[in-house]
Coordinates of C-alpha atoms in Angstrom, one line a residue:
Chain H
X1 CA 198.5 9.3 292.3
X2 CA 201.4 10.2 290.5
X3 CA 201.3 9.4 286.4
X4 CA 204.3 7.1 285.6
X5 CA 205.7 7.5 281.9
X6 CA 204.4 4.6 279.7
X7 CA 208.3 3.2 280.0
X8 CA 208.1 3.0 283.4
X9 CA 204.6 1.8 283.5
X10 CA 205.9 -1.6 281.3
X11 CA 208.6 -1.8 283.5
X12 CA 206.4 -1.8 286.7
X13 CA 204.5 -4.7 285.1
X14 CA 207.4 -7.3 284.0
X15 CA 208.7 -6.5 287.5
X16 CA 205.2 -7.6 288.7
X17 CA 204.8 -10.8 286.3
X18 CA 208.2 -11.6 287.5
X19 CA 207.7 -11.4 291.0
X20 CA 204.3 -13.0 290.3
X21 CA 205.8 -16.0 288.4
X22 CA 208.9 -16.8 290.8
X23 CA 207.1 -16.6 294.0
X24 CA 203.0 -16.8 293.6
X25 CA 201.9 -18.8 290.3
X26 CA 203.5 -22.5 291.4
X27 CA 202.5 -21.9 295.0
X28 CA 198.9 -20.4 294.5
X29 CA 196.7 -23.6 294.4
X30 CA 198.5 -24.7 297.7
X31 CA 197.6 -22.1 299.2
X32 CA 194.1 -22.5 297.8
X33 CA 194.1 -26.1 299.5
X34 CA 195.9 -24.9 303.0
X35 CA 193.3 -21.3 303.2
X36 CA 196.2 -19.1 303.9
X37 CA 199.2 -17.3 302.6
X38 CA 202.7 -18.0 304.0
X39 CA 203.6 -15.0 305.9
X40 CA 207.5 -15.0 303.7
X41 CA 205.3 -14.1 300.9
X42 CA 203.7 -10.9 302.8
X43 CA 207.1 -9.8 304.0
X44 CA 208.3 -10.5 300.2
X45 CA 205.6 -8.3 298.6
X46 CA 206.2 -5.7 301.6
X47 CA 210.2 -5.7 300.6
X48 CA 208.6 -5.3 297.2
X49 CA 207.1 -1.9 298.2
X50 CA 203.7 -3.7 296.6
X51 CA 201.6 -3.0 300.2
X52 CA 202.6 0.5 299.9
X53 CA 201.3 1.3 296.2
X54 CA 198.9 3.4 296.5
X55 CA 200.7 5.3 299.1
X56 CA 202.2 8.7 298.7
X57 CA 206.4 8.8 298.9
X58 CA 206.5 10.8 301.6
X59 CA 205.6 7.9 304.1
X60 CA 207.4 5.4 301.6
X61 CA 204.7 4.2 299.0
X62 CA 205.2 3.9 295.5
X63 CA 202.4 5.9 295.1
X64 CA 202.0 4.3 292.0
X65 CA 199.9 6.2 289.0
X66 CA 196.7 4.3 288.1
X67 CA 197.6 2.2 285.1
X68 CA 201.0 0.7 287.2
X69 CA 198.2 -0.2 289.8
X70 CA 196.3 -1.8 287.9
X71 CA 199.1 -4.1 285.9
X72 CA 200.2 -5.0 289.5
X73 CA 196.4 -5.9 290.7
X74 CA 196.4 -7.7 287.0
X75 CA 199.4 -9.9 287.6
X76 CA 198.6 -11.1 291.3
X77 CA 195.3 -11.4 290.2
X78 CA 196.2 -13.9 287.3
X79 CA 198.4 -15.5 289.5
X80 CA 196.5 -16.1 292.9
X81 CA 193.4 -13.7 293.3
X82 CA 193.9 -14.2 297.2
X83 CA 197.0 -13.2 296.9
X84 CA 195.8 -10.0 295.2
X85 CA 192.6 -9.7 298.1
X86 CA 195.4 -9.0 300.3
X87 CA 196.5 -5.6 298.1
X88 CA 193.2 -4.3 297.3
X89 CA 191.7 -4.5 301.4
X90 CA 195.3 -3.6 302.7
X91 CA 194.9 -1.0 299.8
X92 CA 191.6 0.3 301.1
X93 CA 192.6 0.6 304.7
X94 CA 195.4 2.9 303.5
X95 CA 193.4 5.4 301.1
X96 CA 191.3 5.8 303.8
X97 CA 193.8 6.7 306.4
X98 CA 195.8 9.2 303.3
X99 CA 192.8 10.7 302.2
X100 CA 190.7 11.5 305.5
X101 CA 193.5 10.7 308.4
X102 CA 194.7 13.8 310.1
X103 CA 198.5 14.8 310.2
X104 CA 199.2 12.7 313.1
X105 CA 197.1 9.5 312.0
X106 CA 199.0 9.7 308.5
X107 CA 202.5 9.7 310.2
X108 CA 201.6 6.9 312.7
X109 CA 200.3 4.9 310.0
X110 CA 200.9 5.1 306.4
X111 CA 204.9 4.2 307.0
X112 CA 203.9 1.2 308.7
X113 CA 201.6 0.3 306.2
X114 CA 203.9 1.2 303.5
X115 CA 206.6 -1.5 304.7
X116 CA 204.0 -3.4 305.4
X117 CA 204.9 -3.9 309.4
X118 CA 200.9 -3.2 309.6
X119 CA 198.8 -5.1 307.2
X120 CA 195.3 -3.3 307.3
X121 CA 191.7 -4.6 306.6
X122 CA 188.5 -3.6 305.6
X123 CA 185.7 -3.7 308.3
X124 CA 182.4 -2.7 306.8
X125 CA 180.3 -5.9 306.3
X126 CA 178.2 -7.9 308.9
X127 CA 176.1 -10.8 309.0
X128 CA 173.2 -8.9 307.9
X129 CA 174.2 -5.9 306.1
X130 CA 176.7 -6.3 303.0
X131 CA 175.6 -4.3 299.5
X132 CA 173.1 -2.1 302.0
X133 CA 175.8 -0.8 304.2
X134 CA 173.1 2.0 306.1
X135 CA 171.9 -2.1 307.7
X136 CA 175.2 -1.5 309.9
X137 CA 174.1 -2.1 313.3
X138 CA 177.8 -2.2 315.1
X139 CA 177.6 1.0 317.3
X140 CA 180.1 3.2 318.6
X141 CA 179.4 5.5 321.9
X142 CA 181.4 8.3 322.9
X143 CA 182.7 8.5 326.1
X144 CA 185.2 10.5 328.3
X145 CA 187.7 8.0 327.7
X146 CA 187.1 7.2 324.1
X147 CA 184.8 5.3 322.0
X148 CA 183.2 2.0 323.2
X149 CA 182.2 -0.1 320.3
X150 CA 179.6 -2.4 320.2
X151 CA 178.8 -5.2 317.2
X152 CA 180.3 -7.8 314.9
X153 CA 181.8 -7.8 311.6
X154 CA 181.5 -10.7 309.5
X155 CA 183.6 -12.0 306.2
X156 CA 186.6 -9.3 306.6
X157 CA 189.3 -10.6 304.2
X158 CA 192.5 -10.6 305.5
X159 CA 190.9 -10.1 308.9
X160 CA 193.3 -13.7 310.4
X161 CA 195.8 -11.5 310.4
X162 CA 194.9 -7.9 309.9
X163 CA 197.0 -5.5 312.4
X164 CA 194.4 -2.8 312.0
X165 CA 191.1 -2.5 310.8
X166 CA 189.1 0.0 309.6
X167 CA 185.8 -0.5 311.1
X168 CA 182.9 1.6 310.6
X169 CA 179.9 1.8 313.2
X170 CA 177.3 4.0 314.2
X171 CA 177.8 6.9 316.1
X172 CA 174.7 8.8 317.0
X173 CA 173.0 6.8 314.4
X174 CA 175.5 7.9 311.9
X175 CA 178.4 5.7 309.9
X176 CA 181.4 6.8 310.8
X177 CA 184.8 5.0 310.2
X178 CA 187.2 4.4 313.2
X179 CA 190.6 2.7 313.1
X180 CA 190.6 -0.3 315.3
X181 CA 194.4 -1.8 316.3
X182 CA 194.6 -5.7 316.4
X183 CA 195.5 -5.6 320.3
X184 CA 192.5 -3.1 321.4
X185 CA 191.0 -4.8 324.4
X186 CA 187.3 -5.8 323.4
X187 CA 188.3 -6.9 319.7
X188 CA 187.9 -11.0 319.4
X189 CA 188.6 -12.6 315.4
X190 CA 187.3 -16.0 314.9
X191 CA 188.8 -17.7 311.6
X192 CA 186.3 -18.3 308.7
X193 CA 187.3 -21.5 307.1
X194 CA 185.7 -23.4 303.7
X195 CA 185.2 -20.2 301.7
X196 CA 184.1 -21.4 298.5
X197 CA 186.6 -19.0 296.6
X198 CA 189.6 -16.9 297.3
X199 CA 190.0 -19.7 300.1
X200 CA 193.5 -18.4 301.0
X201 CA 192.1 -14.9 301.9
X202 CA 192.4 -16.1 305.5
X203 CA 188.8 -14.0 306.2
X204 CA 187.9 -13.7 310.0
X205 CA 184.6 -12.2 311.7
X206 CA 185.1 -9.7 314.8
X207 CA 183.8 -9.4 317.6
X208 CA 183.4 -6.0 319.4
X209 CA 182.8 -6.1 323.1
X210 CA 183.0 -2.9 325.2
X211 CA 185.8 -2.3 322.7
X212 CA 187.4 0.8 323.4
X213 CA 189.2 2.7 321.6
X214 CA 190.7 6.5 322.0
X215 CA 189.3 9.6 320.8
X216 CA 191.6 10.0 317.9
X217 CA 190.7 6.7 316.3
X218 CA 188.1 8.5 314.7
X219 CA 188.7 9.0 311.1
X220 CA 187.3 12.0 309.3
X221 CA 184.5 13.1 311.7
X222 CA 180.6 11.9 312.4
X223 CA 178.5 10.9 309.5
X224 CA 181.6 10.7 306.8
X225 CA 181.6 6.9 307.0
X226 CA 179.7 5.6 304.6
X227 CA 178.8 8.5 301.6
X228 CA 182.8 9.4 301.5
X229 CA 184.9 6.9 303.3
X230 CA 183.7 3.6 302.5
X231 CA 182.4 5.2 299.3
X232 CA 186.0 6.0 298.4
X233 CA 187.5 2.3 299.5
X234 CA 185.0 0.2 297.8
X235 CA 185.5 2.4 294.4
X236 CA 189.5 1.9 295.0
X237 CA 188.6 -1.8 295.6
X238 CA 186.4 -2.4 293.0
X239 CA 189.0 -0.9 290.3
X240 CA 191.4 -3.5 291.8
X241 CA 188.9 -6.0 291.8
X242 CA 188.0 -5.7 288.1
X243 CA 192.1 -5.5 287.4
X244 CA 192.2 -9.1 289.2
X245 CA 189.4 -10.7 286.9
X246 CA 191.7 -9.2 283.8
X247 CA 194.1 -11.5 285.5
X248 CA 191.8 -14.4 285.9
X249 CA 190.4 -14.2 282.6
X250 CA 194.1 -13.9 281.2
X251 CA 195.2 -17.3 283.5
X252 CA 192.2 -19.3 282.0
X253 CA 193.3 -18.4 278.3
X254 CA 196.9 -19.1 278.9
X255 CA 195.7 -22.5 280.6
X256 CA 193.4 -23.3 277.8
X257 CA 195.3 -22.4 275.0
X258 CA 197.9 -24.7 276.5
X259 CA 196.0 -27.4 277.6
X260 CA 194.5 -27.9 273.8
X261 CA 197.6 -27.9 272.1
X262 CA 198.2 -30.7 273.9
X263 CA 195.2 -32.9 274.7
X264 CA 193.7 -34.9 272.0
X265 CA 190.5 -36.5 271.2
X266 CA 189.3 -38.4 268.2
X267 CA 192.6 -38.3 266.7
X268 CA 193.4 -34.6 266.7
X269 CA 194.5 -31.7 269.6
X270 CA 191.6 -30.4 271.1
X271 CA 192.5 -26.7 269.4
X272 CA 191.7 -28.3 265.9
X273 CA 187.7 -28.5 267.6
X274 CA 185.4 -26.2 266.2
X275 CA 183.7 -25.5 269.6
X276 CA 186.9 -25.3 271.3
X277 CA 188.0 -22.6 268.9
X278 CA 184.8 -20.7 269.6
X279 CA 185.3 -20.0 273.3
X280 CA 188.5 -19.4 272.8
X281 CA 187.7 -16.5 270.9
X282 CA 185.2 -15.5 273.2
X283 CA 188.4 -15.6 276.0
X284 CA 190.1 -13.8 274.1
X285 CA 188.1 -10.9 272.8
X286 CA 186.4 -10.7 276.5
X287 CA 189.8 -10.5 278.0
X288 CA 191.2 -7.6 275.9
X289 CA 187.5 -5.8 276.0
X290 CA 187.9 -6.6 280.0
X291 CA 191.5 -4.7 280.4
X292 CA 190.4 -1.8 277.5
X293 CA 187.4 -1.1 280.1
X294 CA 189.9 -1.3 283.0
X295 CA 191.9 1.1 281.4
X296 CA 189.7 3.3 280.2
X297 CA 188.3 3.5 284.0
X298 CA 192.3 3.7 284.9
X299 CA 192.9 6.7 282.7
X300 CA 189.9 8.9 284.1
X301 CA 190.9 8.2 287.4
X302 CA 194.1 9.5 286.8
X303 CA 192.8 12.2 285.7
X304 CA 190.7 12.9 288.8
X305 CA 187.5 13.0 286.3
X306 CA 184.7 12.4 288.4
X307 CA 183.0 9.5 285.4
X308 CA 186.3 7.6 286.5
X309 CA 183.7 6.3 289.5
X310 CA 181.3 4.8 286.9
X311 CA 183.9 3.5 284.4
X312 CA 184.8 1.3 287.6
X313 CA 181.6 0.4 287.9
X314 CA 181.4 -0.6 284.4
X315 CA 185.1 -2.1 284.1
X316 CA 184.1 -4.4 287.5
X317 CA 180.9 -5.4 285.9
X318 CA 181.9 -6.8 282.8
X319 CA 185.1 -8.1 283.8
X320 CA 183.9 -10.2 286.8
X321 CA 181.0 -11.6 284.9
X322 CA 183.1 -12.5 281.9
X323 CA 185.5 -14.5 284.3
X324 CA 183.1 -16.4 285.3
X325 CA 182.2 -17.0 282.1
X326 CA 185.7 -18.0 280.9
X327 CA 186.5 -20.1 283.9
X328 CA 183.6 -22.0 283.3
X329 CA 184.5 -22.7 279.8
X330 CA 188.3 -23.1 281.2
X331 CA 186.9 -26.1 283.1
X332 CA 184.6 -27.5 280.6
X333 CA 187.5 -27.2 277.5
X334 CA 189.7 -29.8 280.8
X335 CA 186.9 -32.0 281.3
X336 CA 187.6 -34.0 284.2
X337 CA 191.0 -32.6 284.5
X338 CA 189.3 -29.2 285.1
X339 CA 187.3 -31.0 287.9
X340 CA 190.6 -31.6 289.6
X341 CA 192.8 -30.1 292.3
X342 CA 195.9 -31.0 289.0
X343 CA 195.0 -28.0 287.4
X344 CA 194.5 -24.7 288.3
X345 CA 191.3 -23.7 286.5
X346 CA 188.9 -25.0 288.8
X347 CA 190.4 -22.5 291.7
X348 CA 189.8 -19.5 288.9
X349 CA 186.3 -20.5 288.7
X350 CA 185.7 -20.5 292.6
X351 CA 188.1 -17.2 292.4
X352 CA 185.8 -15.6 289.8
X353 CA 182.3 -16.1 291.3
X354 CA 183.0 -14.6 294.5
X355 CA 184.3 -11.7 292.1
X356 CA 180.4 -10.9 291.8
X357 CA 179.9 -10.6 295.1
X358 CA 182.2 -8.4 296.8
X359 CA 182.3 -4.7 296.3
X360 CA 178.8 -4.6 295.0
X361 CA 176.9 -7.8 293.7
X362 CA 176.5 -8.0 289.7
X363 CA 172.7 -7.2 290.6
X364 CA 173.9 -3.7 292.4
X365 CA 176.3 -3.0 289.2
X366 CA 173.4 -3.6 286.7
X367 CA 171.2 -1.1 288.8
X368 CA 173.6 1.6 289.4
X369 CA 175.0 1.5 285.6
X370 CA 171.4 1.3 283.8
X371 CA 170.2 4.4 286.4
X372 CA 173.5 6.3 285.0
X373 CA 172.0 5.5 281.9
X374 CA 168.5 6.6 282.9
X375 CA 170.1 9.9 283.9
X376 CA 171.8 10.6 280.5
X377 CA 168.5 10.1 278.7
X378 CA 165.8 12.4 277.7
X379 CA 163.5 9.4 278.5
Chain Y
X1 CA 181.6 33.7 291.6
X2 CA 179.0 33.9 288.7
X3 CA 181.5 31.9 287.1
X4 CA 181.9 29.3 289.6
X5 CA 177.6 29.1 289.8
X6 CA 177.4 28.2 286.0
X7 CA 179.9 25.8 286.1
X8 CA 178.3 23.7 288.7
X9 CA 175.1 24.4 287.2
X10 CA 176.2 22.7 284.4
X11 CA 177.1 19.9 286.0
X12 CA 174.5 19.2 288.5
X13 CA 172.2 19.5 285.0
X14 CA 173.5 16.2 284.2
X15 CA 171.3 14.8 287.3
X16 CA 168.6 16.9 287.2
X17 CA 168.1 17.2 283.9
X18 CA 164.0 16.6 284.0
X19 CA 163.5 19.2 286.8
X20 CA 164.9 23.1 287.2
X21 CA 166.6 23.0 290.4
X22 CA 166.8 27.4 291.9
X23 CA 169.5 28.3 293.6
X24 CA 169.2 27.8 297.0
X25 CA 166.9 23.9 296.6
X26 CA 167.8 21.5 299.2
X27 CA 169.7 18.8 296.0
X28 CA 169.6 16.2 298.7
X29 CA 165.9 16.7 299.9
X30 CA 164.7 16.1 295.7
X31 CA 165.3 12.5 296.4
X32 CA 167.7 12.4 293.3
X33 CA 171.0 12.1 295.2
X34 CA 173.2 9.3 296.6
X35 CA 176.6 8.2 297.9
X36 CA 177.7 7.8 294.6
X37 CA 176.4 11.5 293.6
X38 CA 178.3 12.6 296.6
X39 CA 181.5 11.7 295.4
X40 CA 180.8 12.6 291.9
X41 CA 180.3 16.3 292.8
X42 CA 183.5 16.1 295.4
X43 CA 185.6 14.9 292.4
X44 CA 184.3 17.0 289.9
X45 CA 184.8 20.4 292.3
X46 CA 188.5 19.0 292.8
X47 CA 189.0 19.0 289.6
X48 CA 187.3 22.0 288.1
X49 CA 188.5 24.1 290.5
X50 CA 191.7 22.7 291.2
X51 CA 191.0 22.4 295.0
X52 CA 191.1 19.6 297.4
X53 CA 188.4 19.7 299.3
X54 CA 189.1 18.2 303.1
X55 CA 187.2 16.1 305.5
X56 CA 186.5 18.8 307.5
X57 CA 184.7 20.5 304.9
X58 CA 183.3 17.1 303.7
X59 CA 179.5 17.8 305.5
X60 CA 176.3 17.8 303.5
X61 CA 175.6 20.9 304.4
X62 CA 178.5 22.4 302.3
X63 CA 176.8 20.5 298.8
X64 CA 173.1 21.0 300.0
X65 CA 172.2 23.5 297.3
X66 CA 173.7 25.4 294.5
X67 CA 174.7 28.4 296.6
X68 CA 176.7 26.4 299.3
X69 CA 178.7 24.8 297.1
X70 CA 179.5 28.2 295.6
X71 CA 179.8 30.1 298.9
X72 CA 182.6 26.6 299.6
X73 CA 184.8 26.7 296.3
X74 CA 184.9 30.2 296.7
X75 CA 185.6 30.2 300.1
X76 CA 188.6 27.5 299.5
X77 CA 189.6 29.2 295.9
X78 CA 191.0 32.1 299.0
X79 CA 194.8 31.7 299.5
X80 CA 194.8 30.3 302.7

């Protein structure tokens, strides 16, 4: 990652806010209703350069620095967390290939990915194995023509639509990570529809049957799957993750603090309310102690300092569970307005839950931070 | 290389810091590591030793004691 001045870095996210507000914010709870993004706003956010930010400028990324990464995850994120889903998986697909890819897998695919042409996805969860990824039970045998995979792969985001999926299976009994084109013989998608939240993440389960694919779909070699390769995309993911909930958090305090300078009840705006005023604060102080974590997760990174990994871990933590928090209060402070498809917050809340889920549960954060904490100790 | 040996000494200490771990221990067969140690050591040896370390050299065997992970940033410290 390259480290953008602090002039460019305020640049990069008024062009993002911008971009965010014209095309995303009005549109977002459509496309909540509909469960899928309008393929004009990919090809938008491609012309953008957004699916190529984390890639290097040599195959045409912006190869954005940290902080500018995570103001653009921030503004999708307050405007349509779906919208942002689609950057972090298509995000993970490409640190993956950039990081571990050989020479000729980084020239096939990063430019494509970079435009945007390919839109990548993230294929490590199955019906029965999601935070304990060794469960994986989708197999890959080697051959003399290839490798034949064998399984399914269930609630891959993006996946309606994916061109190419990075798909990790066991080889030998090992997790290894293979890329997987669209159009490979073998490879079936079945839509997922009525996701609770981030309902326009369009999320598909595969199918693999006598899938085969050639030898150099392999990426990094035997056994690197999981401790370095998916290790790698779900620590990218979760920093983009906890970005988004900045964002969420962010959209219900600029919905609240708008919708209670307007609304009145026994004969005064809603903002004059004691109890209002008291989560509003809380919005507000979890908010800017959200993005401080973010940053401070954003910083280390940049620095390639290896407690970057559990400042993520941290930042994802708090930031999810406080969006949840705040969009529950963001729907409370509407009443039944905040029960309705009108007004936005009820999406955030839907949106912010499943924010706890992915990329490690809440429960898998609070036992890999306190252990941390364990190990610092002299207890 | 004693150099090199102290440094990640120091830093393994972090994890082990209630047992002594010699020289040539097998880190991974004390039960202490994870996936998340993994890339913690990766990270740190990039950075310490201002190196990247590859995928072909990404194999356990490489960070399975002290003395491999020596004998591989001194190997890749070599002008290639």
């Amino acid at each position: 990652m390259s480290s953008g001045s602090a002039i460019q870095q305020l640049a990069g996210r008024e062009a993002f806010r911008s971009f965010a507000e014209r095309y995303i914010v009005h549109e977002a709870d459509r496309w909540d209703s509909e469960e899928a993004i309008p393929q004009s706003i990919i090809q938008q956010m491609g012309a953008e350069g957004y699916l190529g930010a984390v890639i290097s400028k040599e195959f045409g990324g912006l190869e954005l620095d940290m902080k500018s990464l995570g103001a653009l995850s921030e503004e999708m994120g307050r405007a349509c967390s779906s919208v942002r889903s689609l950057l972090t998986v298509h995000g993970m697909a490409s640190i993956a290939v950039e990081r571990f890819g050989t020479a000729e897998q980084r020239q096939k695919w990063l430019p494509l990915l970079a435009s945007g042409q390919t839109i990548g996805a993230f294929g490590l969860s199955e019906a029965g194995a999601g935070t304990d990824t060794k469960a994986i039970t989708t197999t890959a045998t080697i051959t003399e023509e290839g490798y034949v995979l064998e399984g399914g792969k269930k609630w891959i985001t993006f996946g309606q639509i994916a061109d190419l999926f990075l798909i990790f299976a066991k080889l030998d009994g090992e997790p290894t990570a293979f890329l997987v084109p669209r159009t490979t013989p073998g490879l079936s998608i079945d839509h997922l529809k009525g996701i609770f939240g981030t309902t326009a993440s369009m999320i598909a389960e595969l199918r693999m049957e006598n899938c085969l694919i050639p030898h150099e779909a392999i990426l990094g070699s035997k056994g690197l799957g999981v401790p370095y390769i998916a290790m790698s995309c779900l620590d990218y993911g979760r920093y983009t993750i906890a970005w988004g909930c900045v964002g969420i958090l962010q959209a219900c305090l600029d919905a609240c603090l708008s919708y209670t300078s307007k609304r009145e009840t026994f004969g005064t705006l809603l903002k004059n309310q004691q109890l209002i005023q008291k989560m509003i604060t809380e919005m507000t102080v979890n908010t800017k102690a959200a993005r401080l974590l973010c940053e401070d997760a954003g910083r280390l990174k940049d620095e390639g300092d290896s407690q970057g990994l559990l400042a993520t871990w941290a930042a994802k933590y708090f930031a999810s569970i406080s969006a949840t928090k705040a969009a529950n209060e963001a729907v409370q402070i509407h009443g039944a307005n905040g029960c309705s498809r009108d007004y936005p917050v009820q999406r955030y809340l839907r949106d912010a839950k499943v924010m706890e889920i992915i990329e490690g549960t809440t429960q898998m954060h609070e036992l890999v931070i306190s252990s941390d904490a364990y190990s610092l100790s002299d207890f | 290389m004693e150099e090199t040996k102290v440094k990640v000494k120091a830093f393994l200490s972090r994890f082990f810091r209630k047992s002594e771990i010699a020289d040539d221990d097998d880190i991974f067969a004390l039960g202490f590591v994870n996936s998340l140690f993994a890339m913690q050591l990766v990270m740190f040896l990039e950075k310490e030793f201002s190196l990247r370390i590859q995928p072909a050299d990404l194999d356990f065997k490489n960070f399975r004691s002290i003395n491999s992970i020596v004998e591989l940033v001194e190997r890749l410290k070599q002008p290639a």
